[in-house]
Every structure is written in structure tokens, then in C-alpha cells.
């Protein structure tokens, strides 16, 4: 039982109160273990992003219990153990690519030089070294998303939560992006959970969870 | 349909920014509207006060053979009047009196004939000191010269006629002798003639009894005037009132060609006030306009803070097929809504502000309406510019991708490339030099000339300095943030710690937005500081002016016949009296010129009244008074007297004072030891100051006519308290500082800046709070995506704070410190440029430390509130922002 990175038991999330309350997630139970490759599929508004936010400790469930047996307390999850990748590149506009990548390391109080070295190494792995000093607005969509991956990988997190990371990329770019991501994670015990509409991408993951109207179906 | 939808959307989802911009427009409108009301009110009150002070509006001198009845009829056709009295003047060879066996005689004098109603119609002309007003009245100084009192006989030496004798019924003071005996019809610019020292006032019948014969024998020694109090409604503006009154007089003279010459005291007074009114106008504009400019800049900054949203929204509308014209139409609807809302709110605020100066304040009155319209038009134009210009600019970017550009490696803005900041500073320096070389003469209202002129270019110096330093601040901060990142990172290390390098880099790339905030805060702080320091200096000088005129906090003024000096002990013992000092006020002849001479105890006079360095040519009050104390026969001479008589320091002066038992003027030797420019209770032009002990010894009369009191608390209360005590001395008056300040309408410092000060300082605090808080809050709200990302990446509260507080600190401290320094510089420049406002000129700026502390606190509080509220807002909106990422 203790080998899970994150474990959710009957968690639910409701926004608002009374008649205007919106139930985004209903009594979901799941767990993510090291090296898991999981795709969450479902239509827009089905609760995928809500589930990822709860798994990453970005949000609190309205009901149920969530825990991180191998990662520790919720407060210490980010930036060291859990990393997010969002639908859009989510790079900070006023920082250069390398500064964006080293940001989580600096937030985790890694020394300046060490952070810079790790960031450059991550950019190397994603073949972005040449763009290190560019500003996000000077990158293409695919380059920016790869930079976001570099940022997620820089700290070598135990769990990466990607919320429709290829949603704004064209098909070939999206596939290339995913190839790179899976190649880098190959052999590591970093778990990857991806929310996606793309069934082709989902098919390349070891597990596929279904979301429908806030209800999660996890195959046994 | 789309327009309504768009408007609803803006109100529902962009309410905060719309409201902030609306507030900026409202502040601009309110400041301009209130400023107009203040100017109109100040002009009107200056006119009213000036008119109230004029003892006789017109002295219409009849030429020989003119019929006074016909003149009165013509006068009624020219204007309504409240009173007309005939006054007859006769010049005589002199007066004599035999009192207690000795005969006193005087030189040439005047005898005037008045009707019994004259004193009621023109109460300011006569002040009864002793006896009855029914009968023959002797002027105080004449009574002293002749040693006569009630019941004594005075003989009048009439030219070419036998002497006539009258019996004294009363002794009077003629406070307005200068105008009463003026040479009517003398060419403008001619030096005024001194009023006669010897005057008798006779009932009109008696005058005719004695002087009809003289009229026949020597018509050149007799003339008749009609003294007139007009009832015309004058325009509220002194310049317009001056022109109107002058035209009325011209009309009368034209109707009665050759029969009358009008001595237009009212026009002369209004002519003097014209200059002060123009100065008041300049002063209000100098002090108020930067506030309106600042409010406008704040509005533009608030609008600019939403530029990113606007760009994205317009790009999306364009993708959905909206044309540039449609985009601009939607923006126009927003601008008009903003403009109308801002104008309405601004006018309400202006109305409330004007109520503080007058309960019947009316923004739609004839004099204020142009200002109200101007304020509304400026408000509308500002709203249009704030919304339409950025909308038009972003409409030119046609793609969504283009609209996503948020920081960019942008080049320097146009003004920076054109060195506009340095050009403005150069203009400021040149304009200041030019104003200085003209002797700071920015208002011209030449005597006797209807036209007035204000050198509005003198505005350029402070305005260009203000804007130039604002732009220079932007340039320097931009350089510091972009090229001096290591330095900025070092400065931010205490707050940002390990993130200082990244924070400095982020701030560097956001420098266009950031330096705008810094410059606005600098301009707001400088406006508030300059206004507060100038107004405090102004009020201090107004108090010094009032004290100079009144003599002290409370002054008890007696006469030579009934001096206040004997009451010194009783007055000093009154509770609330901090110090009491006697002040001799006598007259002395310098050559043939009779001047006021003041006798003081140089070592103690400073305890009861303020003796400033500026009162003396050497600008050292302590040294001058010490020298006077060491030189018993020393005399300080006014600059005008020293010049007129070509005196040099160390010269021996022979002045004629009333001395000895015969009370005649005898020569007394003094030594000229210094030049005095001003002295408490002394006139502005010619006077002398000497040791009281020396005057007492030489004149044989040690009694001081005046007692100066310094109050512990309220001067007004002390004056009320000592009045009953002084009541026992006939003719003695008690005046306090406040009373005098009200009465000095010829001095600009009598213009009450209180209302304007309160209004400006309140606005200034709002602008400082707005500049340091609102712009920051709106800027940060705009970047909540950044903070959502940082939160998602796991930034702790402290690390998030590093980004928030670093920005806040740079905006507040970077702008605040420069603003305070600039404010002091501007205040000094204003005081120098507006030298004409001050009398005497201030020795140093008066600093309102409490207000400046409140200002700094307002800046700090608004920054803290802005940062905290943005943090709360960002944290609450993280989920929403993450979905948008």
C-alpha cells in the first residue's frame, strides 16, 4: 500500500455553494505509483484539470481524502517532487527561456550556479540550448511547450502532471513533443499523468482513465 | 446589439479598471472645476473687500462756477448712488491758540466744511477722539501742536482777510487724510502730496460764514468737492470692476465737460487689487494645474494598465470578423461611458469642494461657468484619449499572435530618443533665467492703464521642471532596470534573496510599465510636497505680514494725547500675555518731510513681536538690534528715506522732534547706523526706528503710545480680554492678528488659501495613494497569470512576495524619494518666481513635516494595501488563472 506517490480516496470537488454550486469531481478514487504512465481522457469540462490540480496539491478536495505516501506532506510537493505542464506553454513572459527553466530550482532554494547548470542540462536534453536566452514570445508554440517540459524536468520530479500539453499544437508537432517527453522519461521512475483529448497519445500510455461528468473510471 | 453586449461585458468584467479610470477622469474634472470656483470666488471677495475699504468712492471736484445741484443730477443719471455730501476746502495761512498764557502758532493749514450727516455717510473719514462731533473739530496733531483741548479757542489766519476765532468742540483723527486732501486731477505718476499737518473741521454753515468772503477774495484758495458713495453693482472681477468704475467716471466728466474732475478712489483701489487678483489667479493655476495634469496622467496610466487585455480582446474580435471601424466604435462607447460618468462624478466632487469656500457656491454662475464647461470638456477629451488611442493603436496589430506580445525587447520610446526630458529641463532653466532677469515681474497692471498682463510663460519653468524630472526619472530607472540588473538584484536581495537575480531580470523586462508607475509616484509626491511646502510658506508669510501690519499678536494703539503706555503693567499682568513691550510712535521731520519714528527697547522688542532678518538690509536682525542697543543715538532709516536723502551709514542726522515744554519741533541729533525695510506696525515706505530711551530723554516724554502683546494662546481671545481694560483710554484701539489679516486687502497674502490648501492637499494625498497603489494594483492584477504560474510551480508565500514587494518597493521608494526632492525644488522655484506674492519675502521655506509624514504614510499604506489585496486576489484566482494558462 505504501508504494503510491499519490492516493485519492473518494475525493470530490464542488465550486460555489447552494443552487449555483458546480460539482466538478464526484467521489473519485485512484492512485499513481512511480514510473506509471497514465492518460486521463474525457470531454471538455469532465473534470480532468480539477483532478490533476487535486493530485498535484494545487487545490483542496471538498470531500474525501488525498495523500502522498512517497512524497510527504502537501506543502512540500512543489517544486521539488511534483511538476505541472499546462495546455499553453505557461512560461513567464518577462524571463528568458533559461531563467524560466531554472525558476523551480531557485524556488526550491538550489544555489544559483547549480540551478543554472541543471537548467542548461534540461535544455540540452530537449535540444533547446540555442534558445536559452530567448524570451518566450520569441519561441514557436512547440518550442515554448518543450521549454515548459524542460522546466518540469529540471528538478527531476517524481510526478509530472500534464494538462492537455499538446492541446494547442498541430498533430505532427504534438506527436514530436510526446516522443521527446516519453524518450526522456524512459527508464526513469518519474510518473507521468497526462490529461488529453488525443486518443492516439492516450494509446501510447500504459493506463487510460476515463472521465465523464466529474466521474472517474479507473480500470482495475 | 453588439455595442450593448460589449458595454455590459465591460461593466461586468472590467468594472475595477473602468471605475479606476472613471475616478481619474472625475479627479481631473473636480480639480479644474473647483479651481475655477476658487479663482472666481477669490476675485469676487478681493473686489468686495477692496470696495468695503474705500472711505469715499469718488471725490468730484467742482471747478469754479460749477453748479453742485446740476452735478448731483448728472451723477444720478450716470449711476445709482447711496450718498452724496458736499465738502468745502479752504487753505489758510495758519492757526494760533493762546493756552495758559502761551501762544502757539502753526504753519499753513486747511479748514474743511462738512454737513452734519457727513460722518454717518462716510464714517471712515472721521474718528472722534475727544469731545463732541457737533461743532468745531481739531485734528489730533493740530491739537497737539496748538496745545488746545475742548473749549479752547483757535484763531484762523485767513489770507487777505481778518483772523477768525472758533471754539473747539472735539478732537478728531482723520484716518484717511491722504485721500481726503488728495490733489484731484493731478497727472498719474505724480508723487502724492503729503496731507496737511494742521486741519480744522467746521460745520458747513460756519464754514460758509467764514469762507464765503475768502471764496470771493481768493478763489484760488478755496474749492468744493462732492463726496460720493456709489450704489452700482460692480463686476466681481477687480479688473472688470476697475474698467467699469473708470468708465462711469469718464461718463460723468463727459456729461459735465469742464465742470468737474473725478478723484476716483474706487478705481484707484480696484487698480491696486487688480494686480493682486491676477497674482491670485496665477497662484491658483500654479498650484492647481499640476494636480489636474497628474490626475489625467493617472487616468492614462490606469487605462494603459489594461492594454494587454484590450489587445487580446480586440484580436479575438478581429478574428471573428470585426473591422477596425467596429473596434473603434466599441471603444468609443466605452470612452463616452467613461467620460460622461467621470464628468458627472467630477462635477459633484467639485461642487462639494466649492461648498467648503462658500455655502452659496454655484458652478453654473456666470464667473464659474466657463471653468465648469472647460473641466467637462477636458474630462471628455481625456476619456476619449485614454480609451480610443490605445484601441486605435492595438487595432493596427491585426493578429492574435501579435496581440500576445507582452514584454518584447522594445526600443526606447520616442520621447526618450528625442531627449524630450533634457529639452524640458533646458526650457525650465531658460524660462527661469528669463523670469529672473525680468525681476520676477509676472503680473503687470500699470497704474491708470485699463489693460493688465500676466506673463504666463513664467509657468513654463516649474511646469517643465516637473515634467522634465518626471521623464528623466523614467529614463534613469529604465537604464537602471535594464542595464543595472546586478545593482538592482543587490538592492532587492534582502527581499528576494535567492530569487533577486530573476526578479531583477523580470523587472528589467517590464521596465516600460514599471517606470511609468515610478514616474507617476514621483510626480504625485512632488506635487503634494511642492503644494504643501509652498502653502505653508505662504501662510507663514501671511501671518508675518499681518503681524508686521498689526505690530504683534495683539496691539493696543493709543494716541499722543491718550497713550497706551501707562497701561503696560496692567496689560502685562493679564493671563494669556506671554510678553508685553512698549513701542513709541512719534513723528519727526527729516528735512521738510514728516515721518513716523518708532522708539524701541532693542534688547526686548523681540520678546513681544517677531523681528525677522528680512526686516533689515543686512538681513541680520540680532546684529542690527544689538548695534542699536550699543548706539544710544543710533537710528535705523527706511531704505526709501536713505535713498531720498542720499544718506550713508555713520552720517549724523538732525531730525526735528516735538520736544521741551513748548511741544514744538526742535532738532535732535542721531547717527544713521542701518537700513530698515519693514518694522512691526510701521508704514511700508518712509519711517525711522531709534532707541526709546534716547527719544524719551530728548523729548522729555517717556510715555509709549503703543503696547505690543504676544499671546500665549488665541490672539483673538486675548484682544477680547484686554478691550475692557483699554476702554478707559479715549481713542485707544485694540487690534489682533486675525482682524488685521482680514483687513489687508491690498496685500495678496490676504487671499485665503485655506480652502484651496485643504482641497489640494486632500487631492494630493489621493493622487499619491492612487499613483503608488492603484497603478501597482492594476499592473499586478494584469499579471495574475504570472503569479498563478509561480504558485503552480510551488513558490512559497515569501517567494511570491519577493515579486510583489520588489515591484512595490521600487515604485514607492524610487518614485517617492525623487518626488520629495523634486517637490522641495519646485516649492523653492515657486517661491522665487512668485516673489511678488510675498511681502516680506520669506527667508526660508516653511516645511509642514506632519503633512509630509502623512503623505509618506499614505504612499506606504496604499502600496501595502495594493500589494496585499493583489496577493489575496491572485491567490483566490489561481484556479481560474490556471485554467486560462
mmCIF file with all atom_site columns, C-alpha atoms in Angstrom, chain B residues 631-766:
data_model
loop_
_atom_site.group_PDB
_atom_site.id
_atom_site.type_symbol
_atom_site.label_atom_id
_atom_site.label_alt_id
_atom_site.label_comp_id
_atom_site.label_asym_id
_atom_site.label_entity_id
_atom_site.label_seq_id
_atom_site.pdbx_PDB_ins_code
_atom_site.Cartn_x
_atom_site.Cartn_y
_atom_site.Cartn_z
_atom_site.occupancy
_atom_site.B_iso_or_equiv
_atom_site.pdbx_formal_charge
_atom_site.auth_seq_id
_atom_site.auth_comp_id
_atom_site.auth_asym_id
_atom_site.auth_atom_id
_atom_site.pdbx_PDB_model_num
ATOM 1   C CA . UNK B 1 631 ? 24.477  103.201 19.999 1.00 0.00 ? 631 UNK B CA 1
ATOM 2   C CA . UNK B 1 632 ? 22.118  105.319 22.130 1.00 0.00 ? 632 UNK B CA 1
ATOM 3   C CA . UNK B 1 633 ? 21.669  107.992 19.436 1.00 0.00 ? 633 UNK B CA 1
ATOM 4   C CA . UNK B 1 634 ? 21.568  105.452 16.621 1.00 0.00 ? 634 UNK B CA 1
ATOM 5   C CA . UNK B 1 635 ? 18.705  105.484 14.159 1.00 0.00 ? 635 UNK B CA 1
ATOM 6   C CA . UNK B 1 636 ? 17.620  102.937 11.596 1.00 0.00 ? 636 UNK B CA 1
ATOM 7   C CA . UNK B 1 637 ? 16.329  104.580 8.466  1.00 0.00 ? 637 UNK B CA 1
ATOM 8   C CA . UNK B 1 638 ? 13.983  103.107 5.892  1.00 0.00 ? 638 UNK B CA 1
ATOM 9   C CA . UNK B 1 639 ? 15.526  102.289 2.538  1.00 0.00 ? 639 UNK B CA 1
ATOM 10  C CA . UNK B 1 640 ? 13.377  104.907 0.810  1.00 0.00 ? 640 UNK B CA 1
ATOM 11  C CA . UNK B 1 641 ? 14.433  107.678 3.189  1.00 0.00 ? 641 UNK B CA 1
ATOM 12  C CA . UNK B 1 642 ? 18.101  106.698 2.923  1.00 0.00 ? 642 UNK B CA 1
ATOM 13  C CA . UNK B 1 643 ? 17.808  106.881 -0.852 1.00 0.00 ? 643 UNK B CA 1
ATOM 14  C CA . UNK B 1 644 ? 15.763  110.095 -0.998 1.00 0.00 ? 644 UNK B CA 1
ATOM 15  C CA . UNK B 1 645 ? 18.190  111.919 1.278  1.00 0.00 ? 645 UNK B CA 1
ATOM 16  C CA . UNK B 1 646 ? 21.365  110.247 -0.023 1.00 0.00 ? 646 UNK B CA 1
ATOM 17  C CA . UNK B 1 647 ? 22.314  109.056 3.466  1.00 0.00 ? 647 UNK B CA 1
ATOM 18  C CA . UNK B 1 648 ? 25.422  106.977 4.158  1.00 0.00 ? 648 UNK B CA 1
ATOM 19  C CA . UNK B 1 649 ? 25.992  104.771 7.178  1.00 0.00 ? 649 UNK B CA 1
ATOM 20  C CA . UNK B 1 650 ? 27.602  106.751 10.004 1.00 0.00 ? 650 UNK B CA 1
ATOM 21  C CA . UNK B 1 651 ? 26.089  110.078 8.863  1.00 0.00 ? 651 UNK B CA 1
ATOM 22  C CA . UNK B 1 652 ? 24.911  112.407 11.558 1.00 0.00 ? 652 UNK B CA 1
ATOM 23  C CA . UNK B 1 653 ? 21.229  113.205 11.148 1.00 0.00 ? 653 UNK B CA 1
ATOM 24  C CA . UNK B 1 654 ? 19.426  116.169 12.542 1.00 0.00 ? 654 UNK B CA 1
ATOM 25  C CA . UNK B 1 655 ? 15.782  115.248 12.972 1.00 0.00 ? 655 UNK B CA 1
ATOM 26  C CA . UNK B 1 656 ? 13.129  117.573 14.338 1.00 0.00 ? 656 UNK B CA 1
ATOM 27  C CA . UNK B 1 657 ? 11.027  116.067 17.121 1.00 0.00 ? 657 UNK B CA 1
ATOM 28  C CA . UNK B 1 658 ? 8.430   117.544 19.410 1.00 0.00 ? 658 UNK B CA 1
ATOM 29  C CA . UNK B 1 659 ? 10.496  118.302 22.491 1.00 0.00 ? 659 UNK B CA 1
ATOM 30  C CA . UNK B 1 660 ? 10.614  120.548 25.529 1.00 0.00 ? 660 UNK B CA 1
ATOM 31  C CA . UNK B 1 661 ? 7.855   122.259 27.364 1.00 0.00 ? 661 UNK B CA 1
ATOM 32  C CA . UNK B 1 662 ? 6.673   124.200 24.317 1.00 0.00 ? 662 UNK B CA 1
ATOM 33  C CA . UNK B 1 663 ? 5.828   120.955 22.474 1.00 0.00 ? 663 UNK B CA 1
ATOM 34  C CA . UNK B 1 664 ? 7.340   122.426 19.332 1.00 0.00 ? 664 UNK B CA 1
ATOM 35  C CA . UNK B 1 665 ? 9.587   120.629 16.865 1.00 0.00 ? 665 UNK B CA 1
ATOM 36  C CA . UNK B 1 666 ? 13.260  121.004 17.771 1.00 0.00 ? 666 UNK B CA 1
ATOM 37  C CA . UNK B 1 667 ? 16.373  119.491 16.225 1.00 0.00 ? 667 UNK B CA 1
ATOM 38  C CA . UNK B 1 668 ? 17.719  116.314 17.808 1.00 0.00 ? 668 UNK B CA 1
ATOM 39  C CA . UNK B 1 669 ? 20.929  114.666 16.620 1.00 0.00 ? 669 UNK B CA 1
ATOM 40  C CA . UNK B 1 670 ? 21.006  110.999 15.627 1.00 0.00 ? 670 UNK B CA 1
ATOM 41  C CA . UNK B 1 671 ? 23.509  108.721 13.901 1.00 0.00 ? 671 UNK B CA 1
ATOM 42  C CA . UNK B 1 672 ? 22.452  106.668 10.925 1.00 0.00 ? 672 UNK B CA 1
ATOM 43  C CA . UNK B 1 673 ? 23.512  103.103 11.728 1.00 0.00 ? 673 UNK B CA 1
ATOM 44  C CA . UNK B 1 674 ? 21.446  100.854 9.470  1.00 0.00 ? 674 UNK B CA 1
ATOM 45  C CA . UNK B 1 675 ? 18.706  100.443 6.893  1.00 0.00 ? 675 UNK B CA 1
ATOM 46  C CA . UNK B 1 676 ? 15.368  99.005  7.920  1.00 0.00 ? 676 UNK B CA 1
ATOM 47  C CA . UNK B 1 677 ? 12.958  97.657  5.317  1.00 0.00 ? 677 UNK B CA 1
ATOM 48  C CA . UNK B 1 678 ? 9.997   96.671  7.468  1.00 0.00 ? 678 UNK B CA 1
ATOM 49  C CA . UNK B 1 679 ? 9.084   97.052  11.094 1.00 0.00 ? 679 UNK B CA 1
ATOM 50  C CA . UNK B 1 680 ? 6.071   95.961  13.128 1.00 0.00 ? 680 UNK B CA 1
ATOM 51  C CA . UNK B 1 681 ? 3.191   98.449  12.702 1.00 0.00 ? 681 UNK B CA 1
ATOM 52  C CA . UNK B 1 682 ? 5.354   100.761 10.575 1.00 0.00 ? 682 UNK B CA 1
ATOM 53  C CA . UNK B 1 683 ? 4.207   102.009 7.165  1.00 0.00 ? 683 UNK B CA 1
ATOM 54  C CA . UNK B 1 684 ? 5.680   100.432 4.026  1.00 0.00 ? 684 UNK B CA 1
ATOM 55  C CA . UNK B 1 685 ? 7.559   103.467 2.771  1.00 0.00 ? 685 UNK B CA 1
ATOM 56  C CA . UNK B 1 686 ? 9.282   106.046 4.990  1.00 0.00 ? 686 UNK B CA 1
ATOM 57  C CA . UNK B 1 687 ? 9.905   105.613 8.708  1.00 0.00 ? 687 UNK B CA 1
ATOM 58  C CA . UNK B 1 688 ? 12.635  105.594 11.343 1.00 0.00 ? 688 UNK B CA 1
ATOM 59  C CA . UNK B 1 689 ? 13.482  103.360 14.301 1.00 0.00 ? 689 UNK B CA 1
ATOM 60  C CA . UNK B 1 690 ? 15.504  104.587 17.274 1.00 0.00 ? 690 UNK B CA 1
ATOM 61  C CA . UNK B 1 691 ? 16.122  103.832 20.946 1.00 0.00 ? 691 UNK B CA 1
ATOM 62  C CA . UNK B 1 692 ? 13.044  104.636 23.040 1.00 0.00 ? 692 UNK B CA 1
ATOM 63  C CA . UNK B 1 693 ? 15.252  105.735 25.927 1.00 0.00 ? 693 UNK B CA 1
ATOM 64  C CA . UNK B 1 694 ? 17.003  108.323 23.725 1.00 0.00 ? 694 UNK B CA 1
ATOM 65  C CA . UNK B 1 695 ? 13.737  109.688 22.326 1.00 0.00 ? 695 UNK B CA 1
ATOM 66  C CA . UNK B 1 696 ? 12.327  109.856 25.854 1.00 0.00 ? 696 UNK B CA 1
ATOM 67  C CA . UNK B 1 697 ? 15.368  111.734 27.116 1.00 0.00 ? 697 UNK B CA 1
ATOM 68  C CA . UNK B 1 698 ? 15.383  114.173 24.204 1.00 0.00 ? 698 UNK B CA 1
ATOM 69  C CA . UNK B 1 699 ? 11.656  114.802 24.102 1.00 0.00 ? 699 UNK B CA 1
ATOM 70  C CA . UNK B 1 700 ? 11.096  114.802 27.840 1.00 0.00 ? 700 UNK B CA 1
ATOM 71  C CA . UNK B 1 701 ? 8.211   112.425 27.261 1.00 0.00 ? 701 UNK B CA 1
ATOM 72  C CA . UNK B 1 702 ? 8.902   108.783 28.189 1.00 0.00 ? 702 UNK B CA 1
ATOM 73  C CA . UNK B 1 703 ? 5.398   107.523 27.512 1.00 0.00 ? 703 UNK B CA 1
ATOM 74  C CA . UNK B 1 704 ? 4.894   104.971 24.709 1.00 0.00 ? 704 UNK B CA 1
ATOM 75  C CA . UNK B 1 705 ? 1.826   105.385 22.543 1.00 0.00 ? 705 UNK B CA 1
ATOM 76  C CA . UNK B 1 706 ? 1.585   101.690 21.665 1.00 0.00 ? 706 UNK B CA 1
ATOM 77  C CA . UNK B 1 707 ? 1.829   98.442  23.621 1.00 0.00 ? 707 UNK B CA 1
ATOM 78  C CA . UNK B 1 708 ? 2.630   95.202  21.810 1.00 0.00 ? 708 UNK B CA 1
ATOM 79  C CA . UNK B 1 709 ? 1.414   91.923  23.307 1.00 0.00 ? 709 UNK B CA 1
ATOM 80  C CA . UNK B 1 710 ? 2.488   88.404  22.472 1.00 0.00 ? 710 UNK B CA 1
ATOM 81  C CA . UNK B 1 711 ? -0.318  85.937  23.178 1.00 0.00 ? 711 UNK B CA 1
ATOM 82  C CA . UNK B 1 712 ? 0.132   82.574  24.827 1.00 0.00 ? 712 UNK B CA 1
ATOM 83  C CA . UNK B 1 713 ? -2.927  81.193  23.080 1.00 0.00 ? 713 UNK B CA 1
ATOM 84  C CA . UNK B 1 714 ? -5.545  82.764  20.856 1.00 0.00 ? 714 UNK B CA 1
ATOM 85  C CA . UNK B 1 715 ? -4.783  86.369  19.870 1.00 0.00 ? 715 UNK B CA 1
ATOM 86  C CA . UNK B 1 716 ? -8.476  86.945  19.287 1.00 0.00 ? 716 UNK B CA 1
ATOM 87  C CA . UNK B 1 717 ? -9.363  85.846  22.816 1.00 0.00 ? 717 UNK B CA 1
ATOM 88  C CA . UNK B 1 718 ? -6.613  87.967  24.315 1.00 0.00 ? 718 UNK B CA 1
ATOM 89  C CA . UNK B 1 719 ? -7.794  91.004  22.356 1.00 0.00 ? 719 UNK B CA 1
ATOM 90  C CA . UNK B 1 720 ? -11.336 90.499  23.647 1.00 0.00 ? 720 UNK B CA 1
ATOM 91  C CA . UNK B 1 721 ? -9.981  90.125  27.157 1.00 0.00 ? 721 UNK B CA 1
ATOM 92  C CA . UNK B 1 722 ? -7.958  93.363  27.186 1.00 0.00 ? 722 UNK B CA 1
ATOM 93  C CA . UNK B 1 723 ? -10.530 95.519  25.388 1.00 0.00 ? 723 UNK B CA 1
ATOM 94  C CA . UNK B 1 724 ? -12.483 96.448  28.570 1.00 0.00 ? 724 UNK B CA 1
ATOM 95  C CA . UNK B 1 725 ? -9.209  97.438  30.229 1.00 0.00 ? 725 UNK B CA 1
ATOM 96  C CA . UNK B 1 726 ? -8.260  99.686  27.314 1.00 0.00 ? 726 UNK B CA 1
ATOM 97  C CA . UNK B 1 727 ? -11.745 101.161 27.140 1.00 0.00 ? 727 UNK B CA 1
ATOM 98  C CA . UNK B 1 728 ? -10.745 103.657 29.805 1.00 0.00 ? 728 UNK B CA 1
ATOM 99  C CA . UNK B 1 729 ? -8.281  105.318 27.389 1.00 0.00 ? 729 UNK B CA 1
ATOM 100 C CA . UNK B 1 730 ? -10.176 107.511 24.944 1.00 0.00 ? 730 UNK B CA 1
ATOM 101 C CA . UNK B 1 731 ? -9.248  106.823 21.352 1.00 0.00 ? 731 UNK B CA 1
ATOM 102 C CA . UNK B 1 732 ? -7.141  103.735 22.098 1.00 0.00 ? 732 UNK B CA 1
ATOM 103 C CA . UNK B 1 733 ? -7.744  100.694 19.901 1.00 0.00 ? 733 UNK B CA 1
ATOM 104 C CA . UNK B 1 734 ? -7.114  97.009  20.387 1.00 0.00 ? 734 UNK B CA 1
ATOM 105 C CA . UNK B 1 735 ? -6.409  95.009  17.248 1.00 0.00 ? 735 UNK B CA 1
ATOM 106 C CA . UNK B 1 736 ? -5.450  91.386  16.835 1.00 0.00 ? 736 UNK B CA 1
ATOM 107 C CA . UNK B 1 737 ? -3.676  89.418  14.143 1.00 0.00 ? 737 UNK B CA 1
ATOM 108 C CA . UNK B 1 738 ? -6.735  87.769  12.609 1.00 0.00 ? 738 UNK B CA 1
ATOM 109 C CA . UNK B 1 739 ? -8.559  91.069  12.363 1.00 0.00 ? 739 UNK B CA 1
ATOM 110 C CA . UNK B 1 740 ? -5.618  92.627  10.572 1.00 0.00 ? 740 UNK B CA 1
ATOM 111 C CA . UNK B 1 741 ? -5.178  89.672  8.212  1.00 0.00 ? 741 UNK B CA 1
ATOM 112 C CA . UNK B 1 742 ? -8.792  90.155  7.174  1.00 0.00 ? 742 UNK B CA 1
ATOM 113 C CA . UNK B 1 743 ? -8.287  93.836  6.650  1.00 0.00 ? 743 UNK B CA 1
ATOM 114 C CA . UNK B 1 744 ? -5.155  93.750  4.495  1.00 0.00 ? 744 UNK B CA 1
ATOM 115 C CA . UNK B 1 745 ? -6.925  93.519  1.214  1.00 0.00 ? 745 UNK B CA 1
ATOM 116 C CA . UNK B 1 746 ? -4.228  95.366  -0.658 1.00 0.00 ? 746 UNK B CA 1
ATOM 117 C CA . UNK B 1 747 ? -1.822  92.539  0.040  1.00 0.00 ? 747 UNK B CA 1
ATOM 118 C CA . UNK B 1 748 ? -2.128  89.302  -1.841 1.00 0.00 ? 748 UNK B CA 1
ATOM 119 C CA . UNK B 1 749 ? -1.212  87.284  1.201  1.00 0.00 ? 749 UNK B CA 1
ATOM 120 C CA . UNK B 1 750 ? -4.624  88.313  2.492  1.00 0.00 ? 750 UNK B CA 1
ATOM 121 C CA . UNK B 1 751 ? -6.083  85.886  -0.057 1.00 0.00 ? 751 UNK B CA 1
ATOM 122 C CA . UNK B 1 752 ? -7.227  82.948  1.975  1.00 0.00 ? 752 UNK B CA 1
ATOM 123 C CA . UNK B 1 753 ? -5.545  79.862  0.623  1.00 0.00 ? 753 UNK B CA 1
ATOM 124 C CA . UNK B 1 754 ? -7.162  77.794  3.372  1.00 0.00 ? 754 UNK B CA 1
ATOM 125 C CA . UNK B 1 755 ? -9.888  76.250  1.221  1.00 0.00 ? 755 UNK B CA 1
ATOM 126 C CA . UNK B 1 756 ? -7.583  75.677  -1.718 1.00 0.00 ? 756 UNK B CA 1
ATOM 127 C CA . UNK B 1 757 ? -4.898  74.265  0.546  1.00 0.00 ? 757 UNK B CA 1
ATOM 128 C CA . UNK B 1 758 ? -7.289  71.785  2.089  1.00 0.00 ? 758 UNK B CA 1
ATOM 129 C CA . UNK B 1 759 ? -8.641  70.814  -1.308 1.00 0.00 ? 759 UNK B CA 1
ATOM 130 C CA . UNK B 1 760 ? -5.215  70.487  -2.885 1.00 0.00 ? 760 UNK B CA 1
ATOM 131 C CA . UNK B 1 761 ? -3.666  68.592  -0.044 1.00 0.00 ? 761 UNK B CA 1
ATOM 132 C CA . UNK B 1 762 ? -6.591  66.171  0.035  1.00 0.00 ? 762 UNK B CA 1
ATOM 133 C CA . UNK B 1 763 ? -6.321  65.689  -3.713 1.00 0.00 ? 763 UNK B CA 1
ATOM 134 C CA . UNK B 1 764 ? -2.558  65.347  -3.421 1.00 0.00 ? 764 UNK B CA 1
ATOM 135 C CA . UNK B 1 765 ? -2.894  62.553  -0.878 1.00 0.00 ? 765 UNK B CA 1
ATOM 136 C CA . UNK B 1 766 ? -5.479  60.841  -3.088 1.00 0.00 ? 766 UNK B CA 1
#
